[in-house]
Coordinates of C-alpha atoms in Angstrom, one line a residue:
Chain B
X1 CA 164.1 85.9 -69.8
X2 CA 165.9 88.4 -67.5
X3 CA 164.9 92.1 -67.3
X4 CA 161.3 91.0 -67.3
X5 CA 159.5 91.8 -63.9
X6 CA 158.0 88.6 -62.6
X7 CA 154.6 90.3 -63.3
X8 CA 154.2 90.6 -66.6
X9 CA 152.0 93.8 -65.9
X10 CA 152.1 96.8 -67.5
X11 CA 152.2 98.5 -64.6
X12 CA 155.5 96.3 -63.9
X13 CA 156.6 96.6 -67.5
X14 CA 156.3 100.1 -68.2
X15 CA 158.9 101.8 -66.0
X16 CA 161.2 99.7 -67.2
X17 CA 160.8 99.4 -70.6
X18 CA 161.0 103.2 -70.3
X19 CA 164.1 103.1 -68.3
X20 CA 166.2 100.9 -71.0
X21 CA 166.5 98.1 -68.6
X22 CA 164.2 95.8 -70.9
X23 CA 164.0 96.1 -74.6
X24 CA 160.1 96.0 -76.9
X25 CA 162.0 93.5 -78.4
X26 CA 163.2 90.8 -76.0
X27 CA 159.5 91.7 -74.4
X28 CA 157.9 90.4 -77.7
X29 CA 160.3 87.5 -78.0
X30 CA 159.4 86.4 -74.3
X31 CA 155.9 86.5 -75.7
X32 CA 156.2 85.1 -78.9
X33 CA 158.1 82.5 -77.7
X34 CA 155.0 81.4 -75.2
X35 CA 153.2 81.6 -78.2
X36 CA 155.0 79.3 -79.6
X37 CA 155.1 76.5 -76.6
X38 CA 151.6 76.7 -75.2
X39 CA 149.1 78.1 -78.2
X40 CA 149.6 74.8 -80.0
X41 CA 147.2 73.6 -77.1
X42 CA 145.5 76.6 -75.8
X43 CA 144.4 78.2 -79.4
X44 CA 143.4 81.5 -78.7
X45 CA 145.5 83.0 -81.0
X46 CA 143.9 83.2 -84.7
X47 CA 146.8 85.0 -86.4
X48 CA 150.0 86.7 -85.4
X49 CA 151.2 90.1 -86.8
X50 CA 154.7 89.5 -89.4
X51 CA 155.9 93.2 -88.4
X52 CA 155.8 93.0 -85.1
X53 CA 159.3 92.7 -84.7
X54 CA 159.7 95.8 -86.6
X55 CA 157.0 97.4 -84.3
X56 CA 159.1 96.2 -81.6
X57 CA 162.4 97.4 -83.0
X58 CA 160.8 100.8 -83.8
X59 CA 159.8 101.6 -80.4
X60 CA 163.2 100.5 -78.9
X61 CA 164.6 102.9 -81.2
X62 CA 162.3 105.6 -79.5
X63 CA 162.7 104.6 -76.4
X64 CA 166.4 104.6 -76.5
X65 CA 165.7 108.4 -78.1
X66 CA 163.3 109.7 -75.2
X67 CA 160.6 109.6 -77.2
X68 CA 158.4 107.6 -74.4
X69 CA 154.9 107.5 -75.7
X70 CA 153.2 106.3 -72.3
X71 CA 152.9 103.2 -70.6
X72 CA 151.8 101.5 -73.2
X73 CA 154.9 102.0 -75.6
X74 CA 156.8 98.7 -76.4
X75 CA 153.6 96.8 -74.5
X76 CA 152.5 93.7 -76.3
X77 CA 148.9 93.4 -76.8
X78 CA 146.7 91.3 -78.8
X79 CA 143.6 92.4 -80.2
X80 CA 140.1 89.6 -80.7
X81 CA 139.5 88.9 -84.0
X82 CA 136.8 91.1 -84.5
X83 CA 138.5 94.5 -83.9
X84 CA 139.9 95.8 -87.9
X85 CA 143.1 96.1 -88.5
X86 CA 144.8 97.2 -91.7
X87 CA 147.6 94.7 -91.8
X88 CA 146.2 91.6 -90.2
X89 CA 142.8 90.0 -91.7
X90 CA 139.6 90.2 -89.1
X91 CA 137.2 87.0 -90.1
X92 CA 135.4 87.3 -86.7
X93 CA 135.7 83.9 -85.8
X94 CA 134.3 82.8 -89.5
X95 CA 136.9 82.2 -92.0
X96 CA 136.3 81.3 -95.1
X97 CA 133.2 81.6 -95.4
X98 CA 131.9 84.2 -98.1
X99 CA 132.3 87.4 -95.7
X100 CA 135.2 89.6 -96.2
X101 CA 136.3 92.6 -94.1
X102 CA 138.2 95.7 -94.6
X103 CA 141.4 96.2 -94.3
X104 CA 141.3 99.2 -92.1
X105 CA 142.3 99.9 -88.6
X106 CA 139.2 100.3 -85.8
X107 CA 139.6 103.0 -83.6
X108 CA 140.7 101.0 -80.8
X109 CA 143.9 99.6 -83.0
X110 CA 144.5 103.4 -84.2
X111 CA 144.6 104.3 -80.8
X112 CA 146.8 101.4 -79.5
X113 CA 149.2 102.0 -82.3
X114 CA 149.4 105.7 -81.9
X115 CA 150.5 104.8 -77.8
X116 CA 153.1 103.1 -78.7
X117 CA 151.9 99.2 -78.0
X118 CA 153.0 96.5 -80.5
X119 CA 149.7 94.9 -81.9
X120 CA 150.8 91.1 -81.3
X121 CA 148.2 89.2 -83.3
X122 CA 144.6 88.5 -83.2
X123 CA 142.8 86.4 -80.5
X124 CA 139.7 84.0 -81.7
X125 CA 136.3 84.9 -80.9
X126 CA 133.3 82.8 -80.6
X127 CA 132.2 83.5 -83.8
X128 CA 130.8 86.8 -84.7
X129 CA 130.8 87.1 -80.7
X130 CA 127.7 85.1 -79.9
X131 CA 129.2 82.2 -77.4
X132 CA 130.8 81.8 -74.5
X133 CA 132.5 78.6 -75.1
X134 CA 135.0 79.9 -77.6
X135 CA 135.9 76.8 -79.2
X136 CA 138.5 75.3 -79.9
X137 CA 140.7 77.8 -77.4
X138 CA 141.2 76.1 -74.2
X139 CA 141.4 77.4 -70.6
X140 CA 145.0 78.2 -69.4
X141 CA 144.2 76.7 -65.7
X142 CA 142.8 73.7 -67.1
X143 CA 142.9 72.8 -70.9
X144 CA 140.2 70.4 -70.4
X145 CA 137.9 73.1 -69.7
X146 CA 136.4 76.2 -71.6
X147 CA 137.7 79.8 -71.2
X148 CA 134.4 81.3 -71.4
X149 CA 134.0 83.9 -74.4
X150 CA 132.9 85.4 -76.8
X151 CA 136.2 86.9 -75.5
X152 CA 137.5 83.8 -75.0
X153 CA 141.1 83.7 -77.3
X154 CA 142.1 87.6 -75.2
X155 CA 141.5 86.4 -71.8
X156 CA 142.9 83.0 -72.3
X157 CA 146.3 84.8 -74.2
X158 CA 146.5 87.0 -71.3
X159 CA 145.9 84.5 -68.5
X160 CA 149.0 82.4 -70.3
X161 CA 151.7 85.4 -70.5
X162 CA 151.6 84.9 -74.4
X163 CA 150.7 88.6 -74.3
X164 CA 150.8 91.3 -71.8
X165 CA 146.9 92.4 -72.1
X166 CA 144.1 92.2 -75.0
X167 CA 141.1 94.2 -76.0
X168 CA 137.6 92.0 -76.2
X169 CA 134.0 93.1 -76.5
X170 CA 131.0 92.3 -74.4
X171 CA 127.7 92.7 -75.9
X172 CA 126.1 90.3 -72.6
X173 CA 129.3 89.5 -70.8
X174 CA 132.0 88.7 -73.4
X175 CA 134.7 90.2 -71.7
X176 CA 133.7 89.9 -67.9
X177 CA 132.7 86.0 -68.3
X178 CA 136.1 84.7 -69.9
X179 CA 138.0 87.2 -67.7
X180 CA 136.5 85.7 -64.5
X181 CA 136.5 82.1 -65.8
X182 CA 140.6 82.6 -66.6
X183 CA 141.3 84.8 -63.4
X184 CA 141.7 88.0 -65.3
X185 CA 140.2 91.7 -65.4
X186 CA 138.0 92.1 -67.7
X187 CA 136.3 95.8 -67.9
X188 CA 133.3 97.0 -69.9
X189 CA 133.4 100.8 -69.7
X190 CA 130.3 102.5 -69.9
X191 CA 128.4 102.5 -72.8
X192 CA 130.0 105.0 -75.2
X193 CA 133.1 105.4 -73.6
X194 CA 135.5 103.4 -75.9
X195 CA 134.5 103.6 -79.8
X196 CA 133.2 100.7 -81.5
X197 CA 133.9 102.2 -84.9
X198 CA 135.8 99.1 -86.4
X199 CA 134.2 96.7 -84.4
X200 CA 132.0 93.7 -86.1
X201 CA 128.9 94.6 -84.7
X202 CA 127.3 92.0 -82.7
X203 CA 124.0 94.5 -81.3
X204 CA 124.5 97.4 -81.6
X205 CA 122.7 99.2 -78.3
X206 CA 124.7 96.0 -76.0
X207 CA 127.6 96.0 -77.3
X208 CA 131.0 97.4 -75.5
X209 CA 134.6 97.7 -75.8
X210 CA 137.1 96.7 -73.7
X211 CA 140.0 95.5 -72.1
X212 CA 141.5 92.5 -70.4
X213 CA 144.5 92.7 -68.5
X214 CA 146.5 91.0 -65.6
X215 CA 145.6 93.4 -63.4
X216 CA 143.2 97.0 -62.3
X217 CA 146.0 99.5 -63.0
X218 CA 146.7 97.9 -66.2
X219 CA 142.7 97.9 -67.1
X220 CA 142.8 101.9 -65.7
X221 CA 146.1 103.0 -67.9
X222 CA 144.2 100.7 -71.0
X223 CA 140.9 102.6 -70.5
X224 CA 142.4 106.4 -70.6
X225 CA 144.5 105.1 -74.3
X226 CA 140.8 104.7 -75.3
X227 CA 138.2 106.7 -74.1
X228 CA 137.5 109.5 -76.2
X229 CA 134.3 111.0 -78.6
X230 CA 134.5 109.2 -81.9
X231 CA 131.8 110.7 -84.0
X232 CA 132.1 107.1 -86.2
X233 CA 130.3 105.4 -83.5
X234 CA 127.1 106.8 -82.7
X235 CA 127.0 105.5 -79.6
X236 CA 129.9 107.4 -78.8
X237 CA 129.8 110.2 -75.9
X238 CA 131.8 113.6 -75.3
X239 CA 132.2 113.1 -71.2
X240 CA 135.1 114.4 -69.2
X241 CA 137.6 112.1 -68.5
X242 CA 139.7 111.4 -65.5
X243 CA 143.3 109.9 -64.7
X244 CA 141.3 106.9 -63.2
X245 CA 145.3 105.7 -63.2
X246 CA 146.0 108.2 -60.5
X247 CA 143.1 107.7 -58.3
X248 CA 143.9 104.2 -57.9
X249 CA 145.0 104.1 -54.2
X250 CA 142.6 106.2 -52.5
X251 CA 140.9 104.6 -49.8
X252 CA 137.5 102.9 -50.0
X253 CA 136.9 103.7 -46.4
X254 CA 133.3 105.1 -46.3
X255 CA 133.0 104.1 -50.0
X256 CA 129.1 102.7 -49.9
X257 CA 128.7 99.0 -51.6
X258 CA 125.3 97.6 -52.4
X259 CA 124.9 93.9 -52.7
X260 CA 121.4 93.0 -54.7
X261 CA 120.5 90.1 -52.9
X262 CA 118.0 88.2 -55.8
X263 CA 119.2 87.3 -58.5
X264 CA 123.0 87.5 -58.2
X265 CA 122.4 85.1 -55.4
X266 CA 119.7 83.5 -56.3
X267 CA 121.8 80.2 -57.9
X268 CA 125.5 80.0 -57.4
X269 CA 127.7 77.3 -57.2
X270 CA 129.0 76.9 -53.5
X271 CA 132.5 77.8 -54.4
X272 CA 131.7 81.2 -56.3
X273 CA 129.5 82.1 -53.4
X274 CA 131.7 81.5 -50.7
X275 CA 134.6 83.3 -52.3
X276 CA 132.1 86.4 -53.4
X277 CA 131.0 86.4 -49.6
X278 CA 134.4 86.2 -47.9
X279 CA 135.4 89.0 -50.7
X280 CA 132.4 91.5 -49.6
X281 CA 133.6 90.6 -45.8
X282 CA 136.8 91.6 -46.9
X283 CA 135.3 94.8 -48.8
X284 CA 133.0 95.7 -45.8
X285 CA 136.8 95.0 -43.4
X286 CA 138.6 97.4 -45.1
X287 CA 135.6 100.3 -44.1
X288 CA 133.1 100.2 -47.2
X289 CA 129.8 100.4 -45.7
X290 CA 127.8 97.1 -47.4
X291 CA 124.3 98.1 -48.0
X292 CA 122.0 94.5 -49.2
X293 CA 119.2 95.3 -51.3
X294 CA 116.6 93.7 -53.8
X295 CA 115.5 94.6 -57.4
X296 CA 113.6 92.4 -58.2
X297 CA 112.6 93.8 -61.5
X298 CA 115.5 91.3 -62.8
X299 CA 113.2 88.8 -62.7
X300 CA 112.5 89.9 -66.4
X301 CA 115.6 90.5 -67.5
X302 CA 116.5 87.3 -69.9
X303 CA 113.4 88.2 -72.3
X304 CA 115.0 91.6 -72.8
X305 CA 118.6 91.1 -74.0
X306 CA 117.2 87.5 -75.9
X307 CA 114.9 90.6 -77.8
X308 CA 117.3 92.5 -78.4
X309 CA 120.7 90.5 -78.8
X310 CA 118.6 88.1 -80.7
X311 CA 116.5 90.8 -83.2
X312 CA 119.9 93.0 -83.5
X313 CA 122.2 89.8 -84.6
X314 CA 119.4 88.8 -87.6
X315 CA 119.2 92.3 -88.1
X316 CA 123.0 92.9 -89.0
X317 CA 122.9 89.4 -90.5
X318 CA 120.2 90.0 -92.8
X319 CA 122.8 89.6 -95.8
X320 CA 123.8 86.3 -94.8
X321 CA 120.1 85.0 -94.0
X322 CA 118.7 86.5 -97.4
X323 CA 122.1 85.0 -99.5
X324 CA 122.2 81.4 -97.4
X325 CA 125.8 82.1 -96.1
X326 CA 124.1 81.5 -92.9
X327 CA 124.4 77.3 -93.9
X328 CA 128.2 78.2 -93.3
X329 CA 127.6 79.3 -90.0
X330 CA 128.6 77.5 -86.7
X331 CA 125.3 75.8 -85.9
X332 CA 124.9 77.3 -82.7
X333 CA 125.2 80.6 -84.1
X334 CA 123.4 79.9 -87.1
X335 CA 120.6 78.9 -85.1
X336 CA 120.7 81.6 -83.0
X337 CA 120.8 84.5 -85.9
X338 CA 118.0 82.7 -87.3
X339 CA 115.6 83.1 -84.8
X340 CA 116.4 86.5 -84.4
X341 CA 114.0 86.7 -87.2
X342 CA 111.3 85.4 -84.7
X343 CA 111.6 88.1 -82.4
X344 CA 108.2 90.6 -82.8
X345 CA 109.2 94.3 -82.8
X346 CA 106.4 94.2 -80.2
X347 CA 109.0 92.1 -77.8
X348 CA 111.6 94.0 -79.3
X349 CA 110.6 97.7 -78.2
X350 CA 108.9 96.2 -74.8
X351 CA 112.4 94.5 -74.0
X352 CA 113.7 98.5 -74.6
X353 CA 111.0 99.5 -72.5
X354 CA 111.9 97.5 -69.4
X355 CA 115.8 98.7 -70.4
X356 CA 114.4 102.0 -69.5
X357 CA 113.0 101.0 -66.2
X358 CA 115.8 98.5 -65.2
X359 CA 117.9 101.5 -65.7
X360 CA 115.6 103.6 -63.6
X361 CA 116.0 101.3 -60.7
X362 CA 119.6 101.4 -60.7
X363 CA 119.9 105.1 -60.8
X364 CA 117.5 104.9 -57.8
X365 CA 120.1 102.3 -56.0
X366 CA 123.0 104.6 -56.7
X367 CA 121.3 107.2 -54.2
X368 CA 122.3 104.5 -51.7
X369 CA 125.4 103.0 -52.9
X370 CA 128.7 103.8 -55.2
X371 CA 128.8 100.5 -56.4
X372 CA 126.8 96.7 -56.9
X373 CA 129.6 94.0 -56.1
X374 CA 128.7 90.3 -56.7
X375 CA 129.9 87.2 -58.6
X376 CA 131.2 88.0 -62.3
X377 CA 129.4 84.5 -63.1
X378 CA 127.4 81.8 -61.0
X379 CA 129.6 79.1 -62.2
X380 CA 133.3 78.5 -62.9
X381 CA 135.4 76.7 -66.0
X382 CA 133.2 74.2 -67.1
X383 CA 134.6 71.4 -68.9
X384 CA 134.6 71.4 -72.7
X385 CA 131.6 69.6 -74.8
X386 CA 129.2 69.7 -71.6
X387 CA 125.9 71.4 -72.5
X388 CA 124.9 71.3 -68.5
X389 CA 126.0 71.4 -65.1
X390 CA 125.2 71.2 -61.6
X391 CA 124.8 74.9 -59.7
X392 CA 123.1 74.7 -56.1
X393 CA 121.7 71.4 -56.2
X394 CA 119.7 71.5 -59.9
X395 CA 121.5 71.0 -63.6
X396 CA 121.3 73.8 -65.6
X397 CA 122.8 74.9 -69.4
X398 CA 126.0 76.0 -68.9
X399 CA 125.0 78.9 -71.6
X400 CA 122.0 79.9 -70.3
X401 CA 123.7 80.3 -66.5
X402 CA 127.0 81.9 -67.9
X403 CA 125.9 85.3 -68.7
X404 CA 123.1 85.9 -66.3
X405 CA 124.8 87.4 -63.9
X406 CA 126.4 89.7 -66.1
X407 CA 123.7 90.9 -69.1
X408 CA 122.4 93.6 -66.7
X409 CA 125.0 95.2 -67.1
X410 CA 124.7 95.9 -71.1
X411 CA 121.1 96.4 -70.7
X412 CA 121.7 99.3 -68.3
X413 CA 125.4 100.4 -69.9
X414 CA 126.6 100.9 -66.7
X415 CA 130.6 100.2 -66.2
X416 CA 131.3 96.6 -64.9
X417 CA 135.0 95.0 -64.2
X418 CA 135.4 91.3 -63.0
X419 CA 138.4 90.8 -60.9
X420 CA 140.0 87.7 -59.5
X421 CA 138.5 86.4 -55.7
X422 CA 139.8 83.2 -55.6
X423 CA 139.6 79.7 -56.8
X424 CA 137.1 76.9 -56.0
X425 CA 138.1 73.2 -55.2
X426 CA 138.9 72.3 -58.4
X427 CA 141.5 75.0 -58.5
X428 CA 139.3 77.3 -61.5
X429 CA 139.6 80.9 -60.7
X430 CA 136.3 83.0 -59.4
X431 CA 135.3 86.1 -60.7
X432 CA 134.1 89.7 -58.6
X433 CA 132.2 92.0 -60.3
X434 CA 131.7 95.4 -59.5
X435 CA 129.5 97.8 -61.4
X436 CA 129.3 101.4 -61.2
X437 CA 126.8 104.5 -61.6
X438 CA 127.4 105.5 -65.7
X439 CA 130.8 107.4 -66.4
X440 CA 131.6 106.8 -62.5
X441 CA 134.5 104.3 -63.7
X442 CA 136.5 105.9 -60.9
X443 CA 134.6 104.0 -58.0
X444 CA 134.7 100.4 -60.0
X445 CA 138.5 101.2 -60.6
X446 CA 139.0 102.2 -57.2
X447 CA 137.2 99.1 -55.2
X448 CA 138.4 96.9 -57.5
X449 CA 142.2 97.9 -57.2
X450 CA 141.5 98.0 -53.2
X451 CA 140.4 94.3 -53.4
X452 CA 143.2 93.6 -55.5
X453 CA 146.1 95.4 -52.9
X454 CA 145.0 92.9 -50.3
X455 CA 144.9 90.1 -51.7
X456 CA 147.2 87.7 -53.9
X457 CA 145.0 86.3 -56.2
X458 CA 146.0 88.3 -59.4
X459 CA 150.1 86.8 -58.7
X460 CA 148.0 83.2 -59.7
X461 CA 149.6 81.7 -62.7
X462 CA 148.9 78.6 -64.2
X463 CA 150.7 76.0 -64.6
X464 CA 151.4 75.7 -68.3
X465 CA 152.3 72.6 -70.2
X466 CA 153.8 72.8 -73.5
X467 CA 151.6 71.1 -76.9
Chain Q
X1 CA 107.3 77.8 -80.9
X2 CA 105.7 74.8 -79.3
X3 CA 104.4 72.7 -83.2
X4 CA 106.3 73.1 -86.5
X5 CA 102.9 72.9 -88.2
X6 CA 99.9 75.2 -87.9
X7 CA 99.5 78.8 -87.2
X8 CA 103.1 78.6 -86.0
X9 CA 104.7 77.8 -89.5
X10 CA 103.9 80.8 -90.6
X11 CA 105.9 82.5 -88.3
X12 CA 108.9 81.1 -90.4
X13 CA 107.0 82.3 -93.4
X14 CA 106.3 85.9 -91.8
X15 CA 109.8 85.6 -90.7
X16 CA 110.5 85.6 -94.1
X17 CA 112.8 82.8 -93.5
X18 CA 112.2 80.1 -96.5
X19 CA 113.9 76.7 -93.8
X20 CA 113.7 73.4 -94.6
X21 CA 111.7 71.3 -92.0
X22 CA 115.1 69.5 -90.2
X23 CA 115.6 73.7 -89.2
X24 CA 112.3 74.7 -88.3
X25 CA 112.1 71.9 -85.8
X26 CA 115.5 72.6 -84.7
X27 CA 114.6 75.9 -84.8
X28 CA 111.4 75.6 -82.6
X29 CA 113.2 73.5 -80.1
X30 CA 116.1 76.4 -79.8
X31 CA 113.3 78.7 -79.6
X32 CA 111.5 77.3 -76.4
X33 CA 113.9 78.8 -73.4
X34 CA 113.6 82.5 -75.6
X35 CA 109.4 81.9 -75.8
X36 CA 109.1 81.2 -72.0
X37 CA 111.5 84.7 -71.1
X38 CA 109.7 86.5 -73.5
X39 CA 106.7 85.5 -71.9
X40 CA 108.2 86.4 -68.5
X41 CA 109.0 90.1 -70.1
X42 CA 105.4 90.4 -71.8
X43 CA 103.8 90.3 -68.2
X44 CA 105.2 93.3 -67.3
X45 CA 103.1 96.3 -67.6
X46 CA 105.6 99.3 -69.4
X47 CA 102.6 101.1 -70.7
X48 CA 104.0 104.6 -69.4
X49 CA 107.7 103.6 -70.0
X50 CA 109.4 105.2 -73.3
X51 CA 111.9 102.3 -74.9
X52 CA 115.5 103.1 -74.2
X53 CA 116.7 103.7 -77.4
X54 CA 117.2 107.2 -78.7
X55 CA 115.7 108.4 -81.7
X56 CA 118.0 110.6 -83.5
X57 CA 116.9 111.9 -86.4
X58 CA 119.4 114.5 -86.6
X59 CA 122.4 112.3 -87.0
X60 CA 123.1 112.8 -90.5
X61 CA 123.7 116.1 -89.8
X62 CA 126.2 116.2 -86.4
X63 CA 129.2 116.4 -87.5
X64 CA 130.9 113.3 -88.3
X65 CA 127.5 111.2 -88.1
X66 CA 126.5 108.7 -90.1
X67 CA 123.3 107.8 -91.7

């Protein structure tokens, strides 16, 4: 459709949008219309809003007035399926199945809507956000293969055009893991930075809000829309906040980057490695000083978030194990909410324990460095229906390796973004991650866009074949 | 989680999860990879380490906070 910047960013998008070049409208048409060819195959969308059109016609009417709300007026974004919304139904990936959800809008949609953006639809979730296969959405490089999750509908919408960004959650990775496995940014905040309020809880001390987007500026300008206190989430916080949008192209000369050399290296495949290591070349070429270092109280790390991902999920479950709606659940998740029940609070408030410490560590490695970089996951796209796969030489479960590289992260609450490196030789994109000291969002932004600048990754589209 | 009979059944029972036996040994079987990080974890000594979270007794009462 003419007038729309080959992009598809909102960085793109929103000048002209603003300038009257390109109508909400025809934007939402272009969208809605990819809906319509590829979602019959890729199925990450769970529901589409009816007045969206009018949305779209309401900020053209605006726009054509002056009234320009901010980059994000007349943008179309889709929201997972387990962010409330007043006028579209939320079933967190479980339909039909004796749970019902208000009708009311989360923060996060309250504040979308009140920028101006044009709330597209809803994007399926592995159900109640405990997966990272996503099923039955389909990757957009490959529809053979999975697009990771629990985030998996959002990244997989984005990745296909059928909307211009999405918001996910990531209680051990859920936006960072499909991001990276469908060559898109993905960025959890810091803990407490974006409201939950409205949110299906998965648990409640891991989980994060958050956006995915086509590329860093787009992640920056969705992260000021929703940072903010919100006393309806108590793990809300009142921190300053900065224009990370404006900040973007400052140099990262000088800028110190630690690399922890166990565990985010410890098992990779060889085509996530060598595109993590020619990125941190390219990092430490364009003047970062690389610093390598070791923690190797990771070693402990998987008890911990199974404690407390595991103990939280039974916990906010309870209703559904005490009625038997559980028997409805997807058997992976059932299983999984069940054993929650098995976790001791002994394991429970030890795994918090080592949280403390872990986080301890880092705050001693961000003396040293401004931020960790390493790969987003260990492994890329796997292919749909395989419980196991080959990563340096030994088979491993596909689950168990997708979100090790990435838990830390919610154990610690620091901010984490997964950007686009590359591809490996099947042609599946590769994920960088780079994590940041708490509420210093500004560094991750800025290496991240840096990266970005120099390379062509993010221009990538898939090739897309109609249902 | 290593026998679905024995001392370890009434784990399910303490659980206060009332399974049939197809679950409990699917269960069990799920329950293996946690067992053997938890394990991992449980070496650690955190004697001198608070846990993370944050008691807040005072929430009810910020403004806007919930009980």
């Amino acid at each position: 459709m003419s007038g729309i910047p080959r992009a598809r960013t909102i960085e793109a998008l929103a000048p002209v949008l603003r300038a009257g070049h390109l109508s909400p409208v025809d934007l939402l048409e272009d969208c809605l219309d990819r809906v319509a060819q590829f979602d019959g195959r890729l199925a990450a969308f769970v529901a589409l809003a009816d007045h969206a059109r009018d949305d779209a016609r309401a900020a053209e009417r605006e726009l054509r007035a002056g009234h320009w709300r901010g980059p994000l007026h007349g943008i179309p974004i889709a929201l997972k399926d387990n962010y409330l919304t007043h006028d579209l139904p939320t079933t967190a990936g479980a339909p039909g199945i004796g749970i019902a959800f208000p009708r009311i809008d989360s923060y996060a949609a309250r504040r979308l809507r009140q920028a101006g953006a044009i709330l597209v639809g809803k994007t399926r979730t592995h159900q109640f956000a405990w997966g990272t296969t996503t099923p039955p959405t389909r990757n957009p490089w490959a529809p053979d293969r999975v697009p990771g999750g629990s985030s998996g509908g959002s990244a997989a919408a984005v990745a296909a055009g059928m909307c211009v960004a999405a918001l996910g959650s990531d209680t051990g990775g859920s936006i960072r893991i499909p991001a990276s496995l469908c060559g898109v940014v993905g960025l959890k905040a810091t803990f407490g930075r974006i409201s939950r309020a409205g949110v299906i809880p998965h648990s409640w001390s891991l989980d994060h809000a958050g956006p995915l987007t086509r590329c860093v500026a787009d992640a920056a300008t969705l992260l000021l829309a929703l940072v903010g206190y919100d006393p309806a989430d108590p793990g809300s916080v009142d921190r300053p906040v900065a224009n990370w949008t404006l900040a973007l192209d400052q140099p990262i000369r000088g800028l110190r980057i630690g690399v922890c050399r166990n565990h985010f290296f410890d098992s990779n495949q060889s085509g996530v490695e060598q595109a993590v290591e020619a990125a941190i070349r390219d990092l430490a070429a364009a003047g970062a000083v690389i610093t390598d270092f070791r923690l190797p109280l990771l070693d402990f790390g998987l008890g911990a978030i199974f404690a407390i991902e595991l103990a939280s999920s039974a916990a906010y479950h309870d209703r559904s194990l005490r009625d038997g709606i559980v028997a409805h659940f997807e058997p992976d998740v059932r299983t999984l909410v069940e054993m929650g029940r098995l976790v001791s609070g002994a394991d429970y408030l030890k795994a918090e324990q080592y949280r403390h410490r872990l986080a301890r560590d880092f705050a001693d490695i961000f003396q040293k460095v401004d931020v960790v970089v390493g790969p987003t996951t260990p492994l890329t796209a796997w292919p749909v229906d395989t419980p196991s796969v080959a990563i340096a030489g030994a088979m491993e479960s596909v689950l168990a390796a997708s979100w090790r590289l990435t838990y830390p992260y919610n154990l610690t609450g620091m901010p984490a973004l997964s950007v686009p490196c590359g591809f490996d030789a099947a042609g599946m994109p590769i994920g960088l991650q780079i994590a940041g000291r708490p509420f210093d969002e500004m560094a991750v932004l800025r290496v991240a866009h840096a990266y970005e600048r120099d390379h062509d990754w993010s221009d990538a589209e898939p090739a897309l074949t109609a249902a | 989680m290593s026998q679905d009979h024995g001392g370890r059944v009434s784990g399910f029972e303490i659980a206060g999860l009332d399974l049939t036996a197809e679950r409990r040994a699917a269960i069990a079987t799920a329950y293996r990879d946690v067992e053997t990080a938890l394990a991992v974890l449980r070496r650690l000594d955190l004697t001198d380490v608070p846990p993370m979270i944050i008691f807040d007794p005072m929430l009810p009462y910020r403004p806007g906070g919930k009980s």
